[in-house]
Amino acid sequence: MNTNLQALSNLYSVFNKPHPQLNLTPVNAKEIKDIIQTLKWKSSCVYDEVPFKILKISAPYIISPLIYLCNKSMSTGMFPTRLKYSQVVPIYKKGDKHELSNYRPISLLTSLSKIFEKVIYNRLYDHVTCYEILAKEQYGFRNNYSTEKAIYHLTNNIFKELDNRQLVGGIFCDLSKAFDCVNYDILLAKLEFYGVKSHAHKLITSYLKNRYQRVITRTNCSNTCYSEWDEVKRRVPQGSVLGPLLFLIYINDLPGSINHICLPTLFADDTNIICTQLNYSNFKEEIETILQNTNKWFLTNLLHLNFKKQILSNFC
């Protein structure tokens, strides 16, 4: 069985049947105006040399053309080619500065791309919210969800099980380059299962495929260096509007694959699992089963656990 079919098999085991189809409603002047108003007053720009500040100042004159272009994009299922170019800035995290894995790639997108993406995001987020598609255990990148609520959910599960005199353990998983490992074919298959079909599916396929990026760095002498443009074969862009939501959809069936044997809490790719049992032998068996099932899901979806950072804790 190929990887796509295995990933879809997991979806059907969690949700039983596909979801209703996403409807791409036309954009109007108010929506475009609201999107432009949320943009920051920045004078900086990327390769297109159009800063957000210019868009905000010229808003009264460009709203009508933007309405036409956004609606044309949705009706044809084509994301504008020139908006699929991004500059990647490597942001240092920690550790050896000469080690590439210690940098996070942040994509700087064109200002107009942010508007087009937000139009798609609004419709996709309304769809997954309306049909309650996103797992209740997921607290990342969602309205009315937060790290505080995720921590409360996690600690509440621990204390509740301890009060019931259960043995309680926690598995805290860390993924290596999660956003960078998203496979387009698997993501698009999952989107179709969740109701993103027809022109909506074609539009997001167009958004993901044939994207190009180059890396930009600045030296100690304030000189700017650029790499050559290169095609992006996988990953959702970090720093984009759509990227975080697409990742939530990609990882969405993980909680449902394991919540019959444990209590998961997720914040985007941070996966925290609470396991409980009455006696030690069953407790040990359950932890092994959970680890096997979780690792199998990650491998099926071409995501990789960072075993150096994975933590197993005993709370009893």
XYZ file of C-alpha atoms in Angstrom:
316
model
C 0.000 0.000 0.000
C 1.488 3.379 -0.965
C 1.868 6.222 1.536
C -1.125 8.218 0.253
C -3.482 5.260 0.620
C -2.172 4.501 4.120
C -2.708 8.108 5.184
C -6.246 8.086 3.753
C -6.943 4.762 5.451
C -6.172 6.458 8.777
C -8.616 9.252 7.907
C -11.467 6.831 7.211
C -10.783 4.958 10.453
C -11.095 8.233 12.406
C -13.946 10.019 10.572
C -15.784 7.129 8.825
C -16.886 9.288 5.868
C -15.801 12.416 3.948
C -17.143 15.874 4.792
C -19.429 18.271 2.851
C -17.901 20.289 0.043
C -16.267 23.681 0.645
C -18.048 26.523 -1.135
C -15.819 29.358 -2.392
C -18.120 32.340 -1.918
C -17.190 35.485 -3.907
C -15.231 38.185 -2.110
C -16.702 41.685 -1.634
C -15.369 45.184 -0.979
C -15.815 44.994 2.808
C -13.757 41.821 3.092
C -10.879 43.216 1.018
C -10.981 46.491 2.985
C -10.912 44.595 6.307
C -7.950 42.486 5.153
C -5.962 45.551 4.076
C -6.707 47.256 7.409
C -5.166 44.316 9.300
C -1.859 44.719 7.426
C 0.929 46.418 9.362
C 2.255 49.857 8.426
C 5.544 48.497 7.132
C 7.813 50.216 4.639
C 9.940 47.106 4.130
C 9.237 44.866 1.163
C 10.470 41.725 -0.600
C 11.424 41.117 -4.221
C 8.227 42.764 -5.602
C 9.168 46.059 -3.883
C 5.554 46.747 -2.854
C 5.408 47.430 0.921
C 2.241 47.025 3.006
C 2.299 50.785 3.579
C 1.656 51.435 -0.126
C -1.275 48.988 -0.167
C -2.880 50.674 2.840
C -2.472 54.176 1.413
C -3.788 53.176 -2.015
C -6.615 50.977 -0.674
C -9.512 53.143 -2.021
C -8.110 52.807 -5.546
C -7.143 49.103 -5.589
C -10.088 47.447 -3.819
C -12.133 46.992 -7.030
C -9.259 45.434 -9.029
C -8.448 43.162 -6.080
C -12.085 41.988 -5.880
C -11.956 41.079 -9.568
C -8.596 39.303 -9.287
C -9.486 37.339 -6.137
C -12.833 36.198 -7.562
C -11.152 35.282 -10.852
C -8.572 33.256 -8.947
C -11.271 31.333 -7.062
C -13.496 30.747 -10.109
C -10.603 29.414 -12.213
C -8.750 27.613 -9.413
C -5.499 29.411 -10.260
C -3.268 31.166 -7.718
C -1.272 33.989 -9.404
C 2.163 32.741 -10.413
C 4.053 35.898 -9.451
C 2.691 35.645 -5.909
C 4.303 32.225 -5.413
C 7.807 33.605 -4.975
C 9.172 34.088 -1.472
C 12.404 35.063 0.213
C 13.491 32.845 3.087
C 15.257 34.325 6.097
C 17.044 31.793 8.360
C 16.205 32.665 11.979
C 18.692 31.380 14.547
C 17.144 29.306 17.365
C 19.913 27.988 19.616
C 23.027 25.825 19.603
C 25.921 25.847 17.167
C 25.475 28.743 14.719
C 27.330 26.743 12.061
C 24.717 23.945 12.190
C 21.930 24.460 9.633
C 19.385 22.529 11.735
C 19.617 25.275 14.388
C 17.902 27.780 12.091
C 14.182 28.174 11.380
C 13.283 29.172 7.788
C 10.773 32.048 7.714
C 9.210 32.873 4.343
C 8.762 36.537 3.452
C 5.866 36.717 1.006
C 4.758 39.505 -1.295
C 2.236 41.948 0.151
C -0.427 41.039 -2.430
C 0.070 37.352 -1.661
C -1.031 38.029 1.924
C -4.356 39.402 0.641
C -5.019 36.478 -1.719
C -4.057 33.966 0.984
C -6.304 35.629 3.565
C -9.285 35.353 1.204
C -8.674 31.604 0.853
C -7.943 31.243 4.579
C -11.267 32.863 5.569
C -13.244 30.342 3.515
C -11.200 27.313 4.543
C -11.252 28.209 8.248
C -15.021 28.850 8.164
C -15.455 25.426 6.535
C -13.422 23.451 9.090
C -15.091 25.391 11.928
C -18.640 25.008 10.628
C -18.320 21.233 10.244
C -16.175 20.818 13.395
C -13.418 19.169 11.386
C -10.433 20.179 13.526
C -9.719 17.864 16.463
C -10.811 19.210 19.837
C -7.390 18.211 21.189
C -5.671 20.722 18.859
C -4.997 24.141 20.462
C -2.614 25.694 17.930
C -3.426 28.517 15.457
C -7.160 28.600 16.278
C -9.510 31.353 17.409
C -10.366 31.120 21.121
C -7.612 28.529 21.688
C -4.261 29.249 23.326
C -1.195 27.793 25.016
C -2.857 28.527 28.385
C -5.896 26.432 27.469
C -3.645 23.656 26.170
C -1.687 23.620 29.452
C -4.930 23.591 31.459
C -6.283 20.665 29.397
C -3.039 18.735 29.859
C -2.648 19.322 33.610
C -6.350 18.738 34.239
C -6.075 15.303 32.609
C -3.073 14.474 34.795
C -4.675 15.556 38.098
C -8.010 13.931 37.278
C -6.377 10.546 36.651
C -4.174 10.852 39.741
C -7.319 11.538 41.805
C -8.730 8.299 40.388
C -5.639 6.504 41.774
C -4.330 5.669 38.304
C -0.705 5.325 37.268
C -0.097 8.358 35.038
C 2.665 8.858 32.485
C 3.363 11.491 29.854
C 4.955 11.191 26.411
C 6.118 14.527 24.998
C 6.939 14.309 21.293
C 9.074 16.700 19.275
C 9.053 16.638 15.472
C 12.039 17.442 13.291
C 11.243 20.261 10.815
C 7.507 19.486 10.887
C 6.346 22.294 8.567
C 9.182 21.538 6.137
C 8.250 17.853 5.818
C 4.608 18.277 4.773
C 4.029 16.134 1.690
C 1.861 17.893 -0.906
C 0.188 14.745 -2.244
C -0.857 13.597 1.229
C -2.041 17.089 2.190
C -4.109 17.462 -0.997
C -5.657 14.004 -0.505
C -6.630 14.956 3.051
C -8.057 18.300 1.923
C -10.252 16.492 -0.599
C -11.479 14.143 2.148
C -12.385 17.187 4.277
C -14.501 18.642 1.462
C -11.969 20.792 -0.406
C -12.928 19.686 -3.916
C -13.424 21.032 -7.427
C -12.187 24.628 -7.870
C -11.204 24.916 -4.187
C -8.947 21.855 -4.478
C -7.525 23.110 -7.765
C -6.834 26.522 -6.190
C -4.916 25.152 -3.202
C -3.040 22.763 -5.496
C -2.077 25.789 -7.583
C -1.041 27.635 -4.397
C 1.222 24.779 -3.274
C 2.750 23.637 -6.558
C 5.391 25.447 -8.624
C 6.434 27.707 -5.778
C 9.910 29.243 -5.790
C 12.096 30.635 -3.066
C 15.528 32.065 -2.473
C 17.470 32.515 0.747
C 18.505 35.975 1.891
C 21.251 36.585 4.459
C 23.050 39.649 5.727
C 26.719 39.681 6.624
C 28.389 41.504 9.498
C 29.207 44.299 7.060
C 25.457 44.728 6.348
C 25.860 43.286 2.843
C 22.844 41.372 1.546
C 23.418 38.019 -0.158
C 20.855 36.053 -2.184
C 20.799 32.452 -3.327
C 19.458 31.390 -6.729
C 15.699 30.882 -7.081
C 14.794 27.226 -6.525
C 11.527 25.287 -6.685
C 9.885 24.203 -3.422
C 9.002 20.495 -3.637
C 7.405 20.164 -0.193
C 6.686 22.144 3.021
C 4.073 24.735 3.908
C 5.634 28.201 4.096
C 6.356 29.389 7.639
C 5.394 33.042 7.729
C 2.496 32.581 5.317
C -1.196 33.103 6.105
C -2.361 29.686 4.922
C 0.588 27.621 6.148
C -0.426 27.101 9.804
C -4.017 26.103 8.904
C -2.816 23.695 6.218
C -0.505 22.086 8.776
C -3.381 21.680 11.272
C -5.340 19.884 8.553
C -2.330 17.708 7.736
C -1.930 16.530 11.353
C -5.652 16.588 12.181
C -6.297 12.820 12.244
C -3.445 12.060 14.679
C -5.472 12.633 17.898
C -8.341 10.465 16.607
C -5.878 7.673 15.811
C -4.720 7.365 19.427
C -7.357 8.944 21.723
C -9.027 5.561 22.329
C -5.975 4.496 24.373
C -4.625 7.800 25.717
C -5.314 11.501 26.300
C -3.521 13.642 23.671
C -3.083 17.435 23.729
C -1.612 19.182 20.690
C -0.361 22.678 19.981
C 0.367 22.586 16.242
C 3.115 19.925 15.987
C 3.844 19.730 19.731
C 2.227 16.440 20.722
C 1.696 15.664 24.419
C 0.203 12.312 25.383
C -1.076 11.235 28.803
C -1.428 7.503 29.422
C -3.059 5.878 32.468
C -3.477 2.387 33.934
C -4.250 0.757 37.259
C -1.220 -1.557 37.439
C 2.390 -1.338 36.318
C 2.426 -4.239 33.823
C -0.568 -2.848 31.897
C 0.922 0.637 32.206
C 4.163 -0.469 30.545
C 2.292 -2.309 27.783
C 0.094 0.695 27.070
C 3.040 3.075 26.774
C 4.705 0.735 24.265
C 1.467 0.465 22.250
C 1.001 4.247 22.215
C 4.602 4.810 21.115
C 4.224 2.252 18.312
C 0.909 3.707 17.081
C 2.151 7.296 17.250
C 5.408 6.556 15.469
C 3.525 4.560 12.808
C 1.236 7.552 12.158
C 4.204 9.915 11.842
C 6.035 7.563 9.456
C 2.900 7.073 7.330
C 2.562 10.855 7.016
C 6.301 11.324 6.335
C 6.916 13.253 9.553
C 9.874 12.387 11.761
C 10.163 12.262 15.531
C 13.200 13.870 17.101
C 14.045 11.102 19.560
C 16.754 13.238 21.191
C 14.082 15.639 22.419
C 11.302 13.129 23.146
C 10.540 12.944 26.875
C 8.815 10.216 28.892
C 7.655 11.287 32.366
C 6.071 9.434 35.265
C 3.645 11.568 37.345
C 2.738 8.998 40.004
